[in-house]
Amino acid sequence: MNFANPSGHVPRPAIDVRSLRVDYGDFIAVNDLSLSVPPGEVFGLVGPNGAGKTSTFRVLTTLMEPTYGDVFLDGIDIQEDIASARRIVGYMPDLAPVPSDMKVWEFLDFHAAAYGIGNKAQRRERLAECLEEVALTPQRDKWCKELSRGQTQRVVLAKTLLHRPRVLVLDEPASGLDPLARRDLRNALRRLAKNGATVFVSSHILSELAEMCTSICVMNLGKLLASGTVDEVRQQLGNTERTITAAVLGKAEDAASWLSSRHGVHELQVVGQEIVFGFKGTDDDQADLMEGLISNGVRLRAFEERRSSFEDILVEVAESNRRL
């Protein structure tokens, strides 16, 4: 992918991982991972359990050393200058706890003081900014134990934002959230990226990442399988399967007879004046299919596709684990 800006200058990657490997004894958790994430991206890391996502995040956030490989955050070598790396990274682990006996503002103020954020007035101002960023200003004086699961996740995100990190690493931030809470979280991450932060987020909920992220990568058994936009990942994984519904005027059986002999068409069914079939091929192949129908005198009222969902892709990846 070419992330050059209109001036032709390619910005320095916000996250640059080179040949990363993480071993636990004889077990290889991350195997020769290389990826580059430009500034201002919401970049998704997806894969089944055991793919190596959390180990990758622990290295990126300086919580563990890699077996070998290099990681740079905004040009900073995290092994050579760990203090500078920690100043620019914010980490939100999966299911991060909050103390039940503190109010929301007290929890955030405690962490703001730990970050060394100014005096009391300056911390109060920064707390207000972070609460506004995650849409939790009305909950400022609530006890943490009174928060819903979604509100708790957003409080932890607010805490992660306190020191204005340029790189955000979020491990399963949408885990256990209801649809409304996931929407609020998604909107918050988009705003952060729009304001210049780089968000690196993992999830096993692929549909969430498809809506949230500008690009994604897929890991399995410690290895990078694909990286890029949604469509690029589908192509790289060889997943060009789609379901097509052709609504015709006239006899659907005649059109179905022609379609059944075309390469890539399978599982064809006629339902009234609609023909539903599976199709595997390129976008050009699909265009040829539609053009062929019209050339053969078929009057099309609609020609709609439904591509394999990201959940379908994840299932295929996970099933491949069982065959290994």
XYZ file of N, CA and C in Angstrom, residues 178-314:
411
model
N -22.124 -3.861 24.577
C -23.359 -3.943 23.810
C -23.214 -3.069 22.558
N -24.134 -3.194 21.597
C -23.988 -2.456 20.332
C -23.852 -0.948 20.500
N -24.594 -0.354 21.453
C -24.507 1.091 21.656
C -23.138 1.487 22.197
N -22.617 0.698 23.136
C -21.296 0.994 23.696
C -20.207 0.809 22.647
N -20.350 -0.188 21.781
C -19.365 -0.387 20.717
C -19.382 0.780 19.744
N -20.579 1.296 19.469
C -20.666 2.452 18.579
C -19.964 3.663 19.185
N -20.184 3.896 20.488
C -19.551 5.030 21.155
C -18.028 4.889 21.131
N -17.551 3.673 21.384
C -16.109 3.442 21.363
C -15.544 3.655 19.966
N -16.251 3.144 18.977
C -15.805 3.296 17.583
C -15.707 4.774 17.207
N -16.690 5.555 17.598
C -16.667 6.985 17.283
C -15.508 7.692 17.980
N -15.232 7.290 19.226
C -14.123 7.903 19.960
C -12.793 7.618 19.271
N -12.605 6.384 18.815
C -11.339 6.033 18.157
C -11.186 6.769 16.836
N -12.269 6.928 16.120
C -12.200 7.672 14.862
C -11.809 9.126 15.100
N -12.356 9.729 16.162
C -12.005 11.107 16.475
C -10.526 11.230 16.829
N -10.023 10.269 17.580
C -8.610 10.300 17.967
C -7.706 10.224 16.747
N -8.038 9.335 15.820
C -7.225 9.210 14.609
C -7.306 10.479 13.767
N -8.497 11.053 13.703
C -8.673 12.286 12.936
C -7.814 13.405 13.502
N -7.575 13.368 14.811
C -6.765 14.390 15.462
C -5.278 14.052 15.459
N -4.903 12.973 14.758
C -3.486 12.693 14.563
C -2.922 11.499 15.294
N -3.680 10.894 16.223
C -3.177 9.713 16.918
C -3.215 8.497 15.987
N -2.359 7.544 16.271
C -2.383 6.269 15.557
C -2.935 5.219 16.503
N -3.967 4.519 16.084
C -4.648 3.554 16.934
C -4.398 2.154 16.387
N -3.806 1.315 17.217
C -3.545 -0.083 16.859
C -4.438 -0.925 17.756
N -5.425 -1.574 17.188
C -6.472 -2.223 17.971
C -6.616 -3.677 17.554
N -6.759 -4.560 18.534
C -6.977 -5.976 18.230
C -8.415 -6.345 18.567
N -8.906 -7.337 17.867
C -10.237 -7.848 18.151
C -10.424 -9.178 17.442
N -11.299 -9.994 17.989
C -11.735 -11.187 17.263
C -13.083 -10.923 16.600
N -13.649 -9.723 16.830
C -14.917 -9.338 16.201
C -14.577 -8.617 14.903
N -14.479 -9.361 13.817
C -13.975 -8.797 12.575
C -14.899 -7.762 11.966
N -16.202 -7.931 12.155
C -17.121 -6.933 11.610
C -16.904 -5.580 12.278
N -16.552 -5.600 13.582
C -16.247 -4.362 14.279
C -15.060 -3.663 13.643
N -14.000 -4.412 13.376
C -12.809 -3.811 12.803
C -13.057 -3.338 11.376
N -13.887 -4.061 10.642
C -14.186 -3.642 9.273
C -14.836 -2.269 9.260
N -15.694 -1.990 10.257
C -16.355 -0.691 10.339
C -15.443 0.379 10.925
N -14.554 -0.022 11.823
C -13.766 0.915 12.612
C -12.449 1.311 11.960
N -11.808 0.361 11.249
C -10.414 0.522 10.850
C -10.248 1.000 9.413
N -9.184 1.734 9.206
C -8.817 2.140 7.852
C -8.055 1.030 7.139
N -7.381 0.173 7.905
C -6.705 -0.996 7.345
C -6.557 -2.033 8.447
N -6.297 -3.271 8.063
C -6.206 -4.361 9.028
C -5.097 -5.323 8.626
N -4.710 -6.168 9.581
C -3.868 -7.315 9.248
C -4.434 -8.534 9.959
N -4.157 -9.698 9.413
C -4.662 -10.954 9.958
C -3.481 -11.819 10.361
N -3.490 -12.285 11.615
C -2.455 -13.179 12.105
C -3.041 -14.547 12.410
N -2.198 -15.565 12.291
C -2.593 -16.915 12.661
C -1.338 -17.689 13.037
N -1.366 -18.321 14.212
C -0.231 -19.106 14.692
C 1.070 -18.316 14.659
N 0.975 -17.041 15.032
C 2.157 -16.203 15.150
C 2.632 -15.560 13.872
N 2.012 -15.869 12.756
C 2.474 -15.339 11.474
C 1.460 -14.373 10.873
N 1.989 -13.389 10.152
C 1.143 -12.446 9.430
C 0.672 -13.091 8.132
N -0.654 -13.182 7.961
C -1.218 -13.799 6.758
C -1.553 -12.776 5.684
N -2.014 -11.599 6.102
C -2.445 -10.599 5.126
C -2.494 -9.244 5.801
N -2.328 -8.186 5.000
C -2.365 -6.831 5.533
C -2.793 -5.869 4.447
N -3.613 -4.881 4.815
C -4.055 -3.877 3.854
C -5.475 -3.449 4.119
N -6.150 -2.960 3.095
C -7.552 -2.603 3.228
C -8.391 -3.870 3.310
N -9.675 -3.699 3.592
C -10.581 -4.828 3.688
C -10.531 -5.675 2.417
N -10.670 -5.033 1.261
C -10.683 -5.781 0.008
C -9.326 -6.408 -0.286
N -8.236 -5.708 0.054
C -6.904 -6.260 -0.177
C -6.672 -7.510 0.663
N -7.163 -7.507 1.904
C -7.007 -8.676 2.765
C -7.790 -9.851 2.210
N -9.008 -9.579 1.738
C -9.785 -10.659 1.128
C -9.028 -11.281 -0.044
N -8.454 -10.438 -0.899
C -7.719 -10.937 -2.056
C -6.496 -11.738 -1.622
N -5.758 -11.223 -0.634
C -4.543 -11.900 -0.184
C -4.843 -13.257 0.438
N -6.002 -13.363 1.088
C -6.381 -14.639 1.681
C -7.074 -15.557 0.682
N -7.184 -15.089 -0.543
C -7.817 -15.907 -1.575
C -9.306 -16.039 -1.403
N -9.905 -15.106 -0.685
C -11.333 -15.185 -0.406
C -12.094 -14.245 -1.332
N -12.431 -14.724 -2.496
C -13.189 -13.932 -3.460
C -14.621 -14.451 -3.600
N -15.015 -15.296 -2.654
C -16.358 -15.874 -2.693
C -17.406 -14.804 -2.394
N -18.507 -14.855 -3.124
C -19.613 -13.945 -2.879
C -20.929 -14.617 -3.263
N -22.013 -14.109 -2.744
C -23.343 -14.580 -3.120
C -24.011 -13.481 -3.927
N -24.549 -13.859 -5.075
C -25.167 -12.882 -5.972
C -26.649 -13.185 -6.132
N -27.443 -12.138 -6.090
C -28.870 -12.251 -6.368
C -29.169 -11.455 -7.630
N -29.666 -12.152 -8.668
C -30.045 -11.499 -9.922
C -31.565 -11.518 -10.025
N -32.171 -10.339 -10.009
C -33.628 -10.223 -10.164
C -33.913 -9.904 -11.626
N -34.711 -10.743 -12.274
C -34.930 -10.605 -13.716
C -36.405 -10.331 -14.005
N -36.628 -9.752 -15.177
C -37.984 -9.603 -15.698
C -38.158 -10.663 -16.774
N -39.214 -11.437 -16.672
C -39.395 -12.542 -17.615
C -39.109 -13.871 -16.941
N -38.771 -14.882 -17.755
C -38.554 -16.227 -17.225
C -37.170 -16.347 -16.587
N -37.186 -16.542 -15.288
C -35.916 -16.683 -14.572
C -35.214 -17.986 -14.933
N -35.998 -19.001 -15.330
C -35.406 -20.296 -15.642
C -34.439 -20.214 -16.824
N -34.756 -19.371 -17.820
C -33.867 -19.252 -18.982
C -32.528 -18.640 -18.575
N -32.596 -17.604 -17.757
C -31.366 -16.979 -17.284
C -30.584 -17.940 -16.394
N -31.301 -18.693 -15.559
C -30.644 -19.649 -14.671
C -29.924 -20.739 -15.461
N -30.530 -21.171 -16.557
C -29.914 -22.197 -17.398
C -28.585 -21.699 -17.970
N -28.566 -20.429 -18.400
C -27.320 -19.877 -18.945
C -26.282 -19.721 -17.837
N -26.711 -19.230 -16.682
C -25.785 -19.009 -15.580
C -25.164 -20.305 -15.077
N -25.938 -21.363 -15.058
C -25.451 -22.628 -14.485
C -24.253 -23.190 -15.225
N -24.062 -22.753 -16.476
C -22.929 -23.268 -17.261
C -21.699 -22.359 -17.174
N -21.800 -21.263 -16.427
C -20.686 -20.315 -16.354
C -19.679 -20.746 -15.296
N -18.412 -20.480 -15.593
C -17.330 -20.805 -14.660
C -17.450 -19.951 -13.397
N -17.303 -20.595 -12.241
C -17.356 -19.887 -10.963
C -18.729 -19.841 -10.333
N -19.775 -20.213 -11.084
C -21.140 -20.199 -10.558
C -21.449 -21.548 -9.913
N -22.035 -21.514 -8.727
C -22.381 -22.766 -8.044
C -23.563 -22.527 -7.105
N -24.156 -23.624 -6.658
C -25.286 -23.586 -5.712
C -26.363 -22.610 -6.166
N -26.787 -22.759 -7.406
C -27.772 -21.847 -7.998
C -29.187 -22.260 -7.610
N -30.002 -21.286 -7.233
C -31.394 -21.514 -6.891
C -32.264 -20.447 -7.546
N -33.458 -20.846 -7.963
C -34.428 -19.907 -8.518
C -35.562 -19.755 -7.523
N -35.791 -18.504 -7.103
C -36.869 -18.204 -6.160
C -37.737 -17.127 -6.811
N -38.839 -17.551 -7.406
C -39.683 -16.608 -8.125
C -38.926 -16.041 -9.313
N -38.766 -14.738 -9.348
C -38.013 -14.092 -10.425
C -36.608 -13.667 -9.972
N -36.150 -14.295 -8.908
C -34.800 -14.050 -8.432
C -33.949 -15.307 -8.544
N -32.720 -15.116 -8.980
C -31.759 -16.210 -9.080
C -30.659 -15.929 -8.066
N -30.492 -16.842 -7.132
C -29.477 -16.691 -6.087
C -28.412 -17.751 -6.303
N -27.147 -17.316 -6.345
C -26.078 -18.288 -6.607
C -24.767 -17.835 -5.988
N -23.944 -18.805 -5.698
C -22.594 -18.504 -5.237
C -21.704 -18.247 -6.434
N -20.732 -17.348 -6.234
C -19.821 -17.026 -7.337
C -18.437 -16.773 -6.782
N -17.448 -17.376 -7.439
C -16.057 -17.170 -7.043
C -15.286 -16.693 -8.261
N -14.779 -15.463 -8.167
C -14.036 -14.889 -9.277
C -13.691 -13.448 -8.978
N -13.061 -12.801 -9.917
C -12.653 -11.410 -9.746
C -13.828 -10.469 -10.031
N -13.621 -9.187 -9.758
C -14.642 -8.201 -10.090
C -14.871 -8.150 -11.603
N -13.807 -8.310 -12.391
C -13.948 -8.347 -13.852
C -14.793 -9.541 -14.281
N -14.569 -10.697 -13.633
C -15.367 -11.886 -13.950
C -16.842 -11.643 -13.664
N -17.109 -10.955 -12.560
C -18.500 -10.665 -12.210
C -19.123 -9.709 -13.220
N -18.355 -8.705 -13.651
C -18.857 -7.768 -14.659
C -19.150 -8.493 -15.970
N -18.278 -9.441 -16.350
C -18.505 -10.234 -17.566
C -19.778 -11.055 -17.447
N -20.034 -11.557 -16.251
C -21.228 -12.361 -16.019
C -22.488 -11.520 -16.239
N -22.507 -10.330 -15.693
C -23.662 -9.453 -15.847
C -23.823 -9.032 -17.308
N -22.702 -8.720 -17.959
C -22.749 -8.331 -19.374
C -23.257 -9.473 -20.237
N -22.849 -10.717 -19.886
C -23.306 -11.874 -20.640
C -24.803 -12.094 -20.534
N -25.344 -11.892 -19.358
C -26.789 -12.021 -19.176
C -27.540 -11.037 -20.065
N -27.083 -9.788 -20.057
C -27.743 -8.754 -20.853
C -27.615 -9.065 -22.341
N -26.430 -9.541 -22.763
C -26.211 -9.881 -24.178
C -27.106 -11.012 -24.644
N -27.500 -11.877 -23.703
C -28.379 -12.991 -24.037
C -29.853 -12.649 -23.868
N -30.142 -11.361 -23.786
C -31.529 -10.919 -23.786
C -32.208 -10.933 -22.435
N -31.449 -11.151 -21.373
C -32.044 -11.157 -20.037
C -32.205 -9.718 -19.558
N -33.403 -9.378 -19.128
C -33.660 -8.047 -18.595
C -33.460 -8.083 -17.073
N -32.417 -7.413 -16.626
C -32.082 -7.409 -15.204
C -32.752 -6.235 -14.499
N -33.457 -6.548 -13.430
C -34.010 -5.501 -12.578
C -33.037 -5.134 -11.464
N -32.240 -6.111 -11.040
C -31.238 -5.876 -9.997
C -30.179 -6.961 -10.087
N -28.974 -6.605 -9.671
C -27.853 -7.558 -9.651
C -27.015 -7.189 -8.433
N -27.249 -7.907 -7.337
C -26.658 -7.524 -6.061
C -25.742 -8.617 -5.528
N -24.675 -8.188 -4.840
C -23.727 -9.148 -4.272
C -23.647 -9.006 -2.763
N -23.317 -10.101 -2.116
C -22.990 -10.089 -0.684
C -21.699 -10.858 -0.521
N -20.654 -10.140 -0.138
C -19.345 -10.776 0.009
C -19.262 -11.535 1.321
N -18.303 -12.455 1.384
C -18.054 -13.172 2.628
C -17.748 -12.177 3.735
N -18.372 -12.374 4.868
C -18.128 -11.471 5.988
C -16.760 -11.747 6.590
N -16.304 -10.811 7.413
C -15.039 -11.041 8.093
C -15.144 -12.192 9.081
N -16.351 -12.429 9.623
C -16.515 -13.582 10.477
C -16.265 -14.863 9.686
N -16.736 -14.912 8.437
C -16.492 -16.075 7.585
C -14.994 -16.292 7.395
N -14.265 -15.190 7.172
C -12.834 -15.301 6.959
C -12.149 -15.812 8.216
N -12.558 -15.290 9.395
C -11.954 -15.736 10.635
C -12.225 -17.213 10.882
